[in-house]
Phi, psi and omega in degrees: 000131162319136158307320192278350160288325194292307167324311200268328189207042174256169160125146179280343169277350185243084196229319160291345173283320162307296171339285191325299184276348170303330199285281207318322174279342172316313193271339186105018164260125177224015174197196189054210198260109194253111168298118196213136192234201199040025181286124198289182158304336183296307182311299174297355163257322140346306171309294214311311172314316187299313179301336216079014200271171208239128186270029190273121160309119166221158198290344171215192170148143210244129220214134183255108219263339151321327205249023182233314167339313205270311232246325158299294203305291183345299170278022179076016209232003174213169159242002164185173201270293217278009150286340178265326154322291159261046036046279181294242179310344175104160207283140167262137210265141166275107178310288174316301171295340177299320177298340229235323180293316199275303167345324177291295179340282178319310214272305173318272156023281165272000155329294232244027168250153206231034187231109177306304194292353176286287266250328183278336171296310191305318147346335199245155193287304150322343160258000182255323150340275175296340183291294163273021189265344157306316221228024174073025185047061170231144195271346168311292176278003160285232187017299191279303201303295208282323183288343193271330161290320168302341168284313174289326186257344168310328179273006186263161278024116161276194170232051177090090196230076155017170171250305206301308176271007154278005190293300201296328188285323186265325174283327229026073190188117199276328172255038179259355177233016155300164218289117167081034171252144202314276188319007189250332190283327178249021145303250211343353172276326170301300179314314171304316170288313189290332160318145182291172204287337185257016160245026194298339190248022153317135156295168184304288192306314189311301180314303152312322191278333151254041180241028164084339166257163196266115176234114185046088175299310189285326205322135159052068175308169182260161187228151187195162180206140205038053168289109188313095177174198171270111193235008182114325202240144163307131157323143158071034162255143167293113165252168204231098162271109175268159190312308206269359164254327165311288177288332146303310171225075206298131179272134164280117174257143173259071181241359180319092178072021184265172203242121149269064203292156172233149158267170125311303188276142168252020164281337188288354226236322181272335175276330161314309165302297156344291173254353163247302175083207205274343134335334155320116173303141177328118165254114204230135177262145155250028154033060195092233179268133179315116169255225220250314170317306184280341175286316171298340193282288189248058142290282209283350187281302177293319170319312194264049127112341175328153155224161202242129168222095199306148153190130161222204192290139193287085159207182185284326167292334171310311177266000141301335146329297199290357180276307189300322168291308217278310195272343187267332214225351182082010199276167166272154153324132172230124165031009186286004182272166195302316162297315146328282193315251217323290177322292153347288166329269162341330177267344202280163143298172199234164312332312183098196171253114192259139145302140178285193172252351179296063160295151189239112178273155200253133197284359159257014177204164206237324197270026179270318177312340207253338191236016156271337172263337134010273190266016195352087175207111164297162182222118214250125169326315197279357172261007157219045188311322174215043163258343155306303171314320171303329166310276214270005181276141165200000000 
């Protein structure tokens, strides 16, 4: 580098001035007239020297970047004011084409992936997103992430697969698919988009447990009681199905056009036992909210000709239940109506279990949430044990 650039525009006092005009090529004005204000005194004399200008100082001044081009290259000491600059400081990065170069990237990127259902999430601003925010916005190592998910979802649908060990077949890494790992995240971001719209806010193990595979397997078995089929248990006794004999060793049940009751409670499920024993109908608790065993549990009850019929607790978590049932599964309402409530009601004892204002409408019935808020009074499945009962005696 010339001595007489270091001179003219080096230096720790014109080091903002560089910044300034360094920014301006960054963004791309790289030609016309460039306006530059706040200027201490060193800085307007440095323009001015450059421009040819007279060095009586003002706070701004508007600099023609042909002519100071022409003026460098002239004395020899740059071939443009942005060569002379990096020079100075080292090479400037073009912002816009780098964005525009890297934009490219991405879109060649998810082009060239080759599992639709990946290759249709990452589509999405929100899947292109979660994509570089995995891989450190590097578009290199998005490519090795997205072939490594594409590996991983060619074995989906599993048949009751470990998680660990669809890991080691498609990665060779028994943790390569645990919980918040880059590659765990964009299956389940695929599963998720491929999902129907009322399982989009599936949970982990649900997501997993319906592409076949297993995560915490034992966790929350489904509980039923005299389900045709092999389920383990003495008539009229309570079985306990786990995720890993559901999905491994799917039972045929011999539900073809049978009445299937579902519960809320497994306390309703145990008094049914009780008192009915093996005179009960088929019953299934889904002990709250359905985790990956009972969905699956009664997937395969409705795949085999069952229909289903729900009933849970009169609150706002009974009918976010009964939305899931009603939109995944198809069940019908058991005593579950506007009418139901009011009869319930009239009957309950007082004070009770009082309701919030956090109502939930219920998609089968439109005026129970409105008269549940009414009467701001829950209603506990097991407090109506036996008109339920009645129901489920044969």
């Amino acid at each position: 580098m010339d001595p007489r650039l270091q001179r003219l525009l080096g230096g720790h006092a014109l080091a903002g001035l560089r910044k300034r005009l360094r920014q301006r090529y960054e963004r791309g004005a790289s030609t016309g007239v460039l306006r530059l204000g706040a200027l201490n005194e060193a800085e307007h004399a440095a323009l001015a020297a450059l421009a040819g200008r007279p060095a009586r100082h003002v706070r701004s001044m508007q600099i023609n970047v042909a002519e100071i081009d022409t003026a460098l290259a002239r004395a020899g000491l740059a071939a443009s004011l942005h060569d002379a600059l990096e020079q100075l400081d080292g090479p400037i990065i073009d912002l816009a084409a780098r964005r525009l170069q890297l934009r490219s990237q991405w879109q060649e990127l998810v082009e060239d992936c080759e599992h639709p259902g990946l290759r249709s999430a990452l589509q999405t601003s929100v899947g292109l997103g979660l994509l570089k925010r995995v891989c450190g916005s590097r578009p290199e190592a998005g490519t090795r992430l997205m072939h490594d998910a594409d590996r991983v979802l060619r074995r989906l649908p599993a048949a009751g697969i470990p998680r660990a060990q669809l890991a080691v077949a498609a990665l060779g890494d028994a943790h390569g698919l645990d919980a918040g790992s880059p590659v765990a995240t964009l299956v389940l971001t695929a599963l998720r988009h491929g999902a129907a719209a009322e399982l989009e806010g599936e949970r982990t193990r649900e997501l997993w447990a319906a592409a076949g595979v297993l995560v915490n397997e034992l966790a929350r078995p489904a509980l039923a009681l005299n389900l045709p089929g092999p389920t383990g248990a003495e008539p009229g006794e309570p079985a306990y199905l786990s995720l890993r004999r559901l999905l491994r060793s799917p039972s045929a049940w011999a539900v073809t056009g049978r009445p299937v009751f579902v519960c809320e409670n497994p306390n309703l499920l145990a008094i049914a036992a009780d008192q009915l024993g093996p005179n009960c109908a088929p019953l299934v608790c889904t002990d709250g909210m359905p985790a990956a065993a009972q969905r699956v549990l009664l997937a395969q009850l409705r795949a085999a000709g069952a229909m289903l019929h729900y009933h849970g607790d009169f609150d706002w978590p009974g009918l976010r239940i009964g939305n899931q049932m009603v939109c995944e599964h198809d069940a019908r309402p058991w005593r579950f109506s506007t009418l139901d409530y009011r009869a319930a009601v009239a009957d309950a004892p007082r004070p009770g279990r009082t309701l919030d204002n956090a109502a939930v409408s219920a998609r089968w019935d439109d005026t129970l949430a409105d008269a549940m808020l009414t009467e701001r009074l829950a209603i506990d499945e097991e407090g109506l044990a036996d008109v339920l009962l009645d129901d489920l005696r044969h």
